[in-house]
PDB file of C-alpha atoms in Angstrom:
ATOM      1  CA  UNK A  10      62.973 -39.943  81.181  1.00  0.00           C
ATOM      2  CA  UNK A  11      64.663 -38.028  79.053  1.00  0.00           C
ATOM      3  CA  UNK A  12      68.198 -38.983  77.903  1.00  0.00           C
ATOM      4  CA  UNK A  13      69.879 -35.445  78.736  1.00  0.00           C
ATOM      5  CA  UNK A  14      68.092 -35.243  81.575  1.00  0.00           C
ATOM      6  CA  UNK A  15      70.969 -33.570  84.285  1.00  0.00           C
ATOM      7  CA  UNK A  16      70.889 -36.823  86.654  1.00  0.00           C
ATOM      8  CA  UNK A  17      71.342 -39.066  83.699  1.00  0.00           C
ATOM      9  CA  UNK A  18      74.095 -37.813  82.735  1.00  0.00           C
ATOM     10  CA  UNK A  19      77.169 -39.677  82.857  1.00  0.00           C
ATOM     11  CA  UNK A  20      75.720 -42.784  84.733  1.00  0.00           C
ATOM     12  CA  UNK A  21      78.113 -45.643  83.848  1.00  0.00           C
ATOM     13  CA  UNK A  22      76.007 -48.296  84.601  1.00  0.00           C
ATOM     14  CA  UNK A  23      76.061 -49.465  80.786  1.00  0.00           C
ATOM     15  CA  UNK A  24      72.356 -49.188  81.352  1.00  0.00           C
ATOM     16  CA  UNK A  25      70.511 -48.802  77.548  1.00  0.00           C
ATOM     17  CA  UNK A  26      69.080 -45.351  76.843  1.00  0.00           C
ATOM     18  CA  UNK A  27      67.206 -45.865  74.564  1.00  0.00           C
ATOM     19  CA  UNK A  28      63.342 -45.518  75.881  1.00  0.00           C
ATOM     20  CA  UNK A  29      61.778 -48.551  74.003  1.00  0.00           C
ATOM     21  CA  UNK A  30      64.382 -50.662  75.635  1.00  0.00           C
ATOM     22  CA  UNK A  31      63.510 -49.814  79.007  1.00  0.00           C
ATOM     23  CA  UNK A  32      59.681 -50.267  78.102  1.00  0.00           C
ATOM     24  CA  UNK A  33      60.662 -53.395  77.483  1.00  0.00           C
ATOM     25  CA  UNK A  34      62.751 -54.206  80.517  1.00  0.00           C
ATOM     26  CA  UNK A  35      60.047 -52.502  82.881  1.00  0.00           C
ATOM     27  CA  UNK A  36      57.242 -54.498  80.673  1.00  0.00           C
ATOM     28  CA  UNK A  37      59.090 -57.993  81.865  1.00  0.00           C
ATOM     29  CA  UNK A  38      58.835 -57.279  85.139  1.00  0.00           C
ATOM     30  CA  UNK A  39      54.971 -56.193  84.429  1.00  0.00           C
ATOM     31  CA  UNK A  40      55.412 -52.405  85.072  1.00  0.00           C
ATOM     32  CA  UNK A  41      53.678 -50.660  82.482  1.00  0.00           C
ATOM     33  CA  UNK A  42      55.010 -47.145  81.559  1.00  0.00           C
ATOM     34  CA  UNK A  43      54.032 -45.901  78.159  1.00  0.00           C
ATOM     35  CA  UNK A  44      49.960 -44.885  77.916  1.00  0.00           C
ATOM     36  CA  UNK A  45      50.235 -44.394  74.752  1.00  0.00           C
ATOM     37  CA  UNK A  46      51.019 -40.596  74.727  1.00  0.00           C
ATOM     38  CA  UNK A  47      54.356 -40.813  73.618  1.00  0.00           C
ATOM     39  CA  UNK A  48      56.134 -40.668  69.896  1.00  0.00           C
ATOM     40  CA  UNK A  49      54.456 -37.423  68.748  1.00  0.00           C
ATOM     41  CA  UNK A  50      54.648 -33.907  69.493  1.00  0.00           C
ATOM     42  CA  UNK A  51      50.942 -33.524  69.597  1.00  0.00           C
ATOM     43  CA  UNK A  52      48.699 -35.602  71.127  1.00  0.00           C
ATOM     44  CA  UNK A  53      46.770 -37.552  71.539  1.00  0.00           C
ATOM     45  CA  UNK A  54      48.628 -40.112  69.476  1.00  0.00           C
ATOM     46  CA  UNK A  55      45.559 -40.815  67.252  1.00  0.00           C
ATOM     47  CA  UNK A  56      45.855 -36.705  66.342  1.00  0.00           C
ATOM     48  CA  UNK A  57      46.053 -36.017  62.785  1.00  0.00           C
ATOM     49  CA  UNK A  58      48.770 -33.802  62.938  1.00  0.00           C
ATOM     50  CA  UNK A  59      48.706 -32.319  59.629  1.00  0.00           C
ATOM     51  CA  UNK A  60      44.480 -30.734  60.455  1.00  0.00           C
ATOM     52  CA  UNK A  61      46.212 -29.215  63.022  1.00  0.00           C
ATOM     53  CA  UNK A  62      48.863 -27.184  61.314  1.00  0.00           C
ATOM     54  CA  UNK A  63      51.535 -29.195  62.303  1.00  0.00           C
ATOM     55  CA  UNK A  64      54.493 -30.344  59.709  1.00  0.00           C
ATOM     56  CA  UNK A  65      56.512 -33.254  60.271  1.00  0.00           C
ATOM     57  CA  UNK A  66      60.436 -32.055  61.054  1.00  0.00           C
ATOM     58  CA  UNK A  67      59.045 -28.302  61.959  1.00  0.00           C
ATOM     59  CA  UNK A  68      60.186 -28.796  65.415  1.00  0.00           C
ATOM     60  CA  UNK A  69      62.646 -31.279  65.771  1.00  0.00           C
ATOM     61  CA  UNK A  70      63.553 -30.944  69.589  1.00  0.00           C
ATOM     62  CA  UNK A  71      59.640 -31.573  70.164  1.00  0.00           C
ATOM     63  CA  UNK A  72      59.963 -35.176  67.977  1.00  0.00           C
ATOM     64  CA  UNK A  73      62.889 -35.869  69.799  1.00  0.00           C
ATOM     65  CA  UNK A  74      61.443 -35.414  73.359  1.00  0.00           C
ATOM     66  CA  UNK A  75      58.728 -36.759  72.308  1.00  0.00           C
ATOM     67  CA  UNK A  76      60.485 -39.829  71.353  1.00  0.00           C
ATOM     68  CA  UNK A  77      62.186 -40.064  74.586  1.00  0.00           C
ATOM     69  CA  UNK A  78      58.764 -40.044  77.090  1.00  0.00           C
ATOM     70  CA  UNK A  79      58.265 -42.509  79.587  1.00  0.00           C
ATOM     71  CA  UNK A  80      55.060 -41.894  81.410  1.00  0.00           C
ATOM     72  CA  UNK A  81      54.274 -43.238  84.562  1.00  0.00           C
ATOM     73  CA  UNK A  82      51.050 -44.503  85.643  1.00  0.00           C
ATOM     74  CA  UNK A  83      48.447 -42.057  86.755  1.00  0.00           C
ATOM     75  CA  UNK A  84      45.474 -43.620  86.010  1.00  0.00           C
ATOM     76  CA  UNK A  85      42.278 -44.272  88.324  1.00  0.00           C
ATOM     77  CA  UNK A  86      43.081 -47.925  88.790  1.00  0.00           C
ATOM     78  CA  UNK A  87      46.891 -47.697  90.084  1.00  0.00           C
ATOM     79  CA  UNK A  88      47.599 -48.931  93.474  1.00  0.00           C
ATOM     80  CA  UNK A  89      50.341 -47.230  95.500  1.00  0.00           C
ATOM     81  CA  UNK A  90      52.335 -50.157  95.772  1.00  0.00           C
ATOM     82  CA  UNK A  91      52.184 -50.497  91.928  1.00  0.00           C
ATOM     83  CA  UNK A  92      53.375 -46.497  91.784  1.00  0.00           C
ATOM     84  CA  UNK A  93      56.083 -47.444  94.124  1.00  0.00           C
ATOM     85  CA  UNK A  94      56.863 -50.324  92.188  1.00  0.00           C
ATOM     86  CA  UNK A  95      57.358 -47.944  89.053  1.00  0.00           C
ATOM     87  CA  UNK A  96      59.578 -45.898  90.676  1.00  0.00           C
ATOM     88  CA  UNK A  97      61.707 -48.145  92.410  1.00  0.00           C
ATOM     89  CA  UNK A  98      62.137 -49.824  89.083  1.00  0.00           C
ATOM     90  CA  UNK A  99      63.650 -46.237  87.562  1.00  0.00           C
ATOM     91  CA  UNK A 100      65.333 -45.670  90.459  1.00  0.00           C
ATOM     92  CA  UNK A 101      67.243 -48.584  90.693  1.00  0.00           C
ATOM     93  CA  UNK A 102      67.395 -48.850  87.116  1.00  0.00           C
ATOM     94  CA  UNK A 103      68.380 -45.175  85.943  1.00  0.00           C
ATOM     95  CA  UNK A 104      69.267 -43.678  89.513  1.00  0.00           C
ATOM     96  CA  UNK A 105      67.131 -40.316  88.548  1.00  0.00           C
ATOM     97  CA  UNK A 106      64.507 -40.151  91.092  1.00  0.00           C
ATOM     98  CA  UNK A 107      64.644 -37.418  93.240  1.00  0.00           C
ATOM     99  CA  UNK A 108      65.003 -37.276  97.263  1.00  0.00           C
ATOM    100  CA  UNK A 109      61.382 -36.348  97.602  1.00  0.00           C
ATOM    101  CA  UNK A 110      59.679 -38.422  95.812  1.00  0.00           C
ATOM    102  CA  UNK A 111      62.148 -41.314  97.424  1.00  0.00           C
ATOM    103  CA  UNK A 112      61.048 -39.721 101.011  1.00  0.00           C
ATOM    104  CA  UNK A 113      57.133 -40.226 100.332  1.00  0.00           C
ATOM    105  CA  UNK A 114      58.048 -43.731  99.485  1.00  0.00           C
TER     106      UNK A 114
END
């Protein structure tokens, strides 16, 4: 979720925007949404960045998006009522999900 991201604009909630926060929040209430591929503009995080011609501060907007990555579970194991979970969790919590992913729900 990124924090310019058009429907998180402007919320007034007093809701924290900061991404490790809501890690945190979401991890307390055991929904898991950082796999590790976040914090770095090339991946995966374990990428030695400078073998592949990349300089640290050469792209800010990439670090900063990068930064600001939540990622929600995709992997072989996740149960559709653990996906729903997820989302219900940034919906309620951020108000950003969209209509259709709220209408397969």
């Amino acid at each position: 979720i990124h924090p310019n991201h058009p429907k998180g604009r402007g919320l007034s909630n007093g809701v924290n925007k900061d991404p490790d926060e809501i890690l945190k929040l979401a991890r307390k209430r055991k929904i898991y949404l950082d796999d590790g591929w976040r914090k770095s503009p090339i991946v995966p995080p374990d990428t030695e960045i400078e073998k592949m011609g990349y300089t640290l501060g050469s792209c800010p907007r990439a670090e900063k998006i990068a930064n600001s990555i939540l990622n929600l579970p995709t992997h072989i194991n996740i149960s559709k009522k653990r996906l729903k979970r997820s989302l219900i969790f940034l919906d309620n919590f951020h108000n950003i999900i969209s209509t259709t992913v709220k209408n397969i729900l």
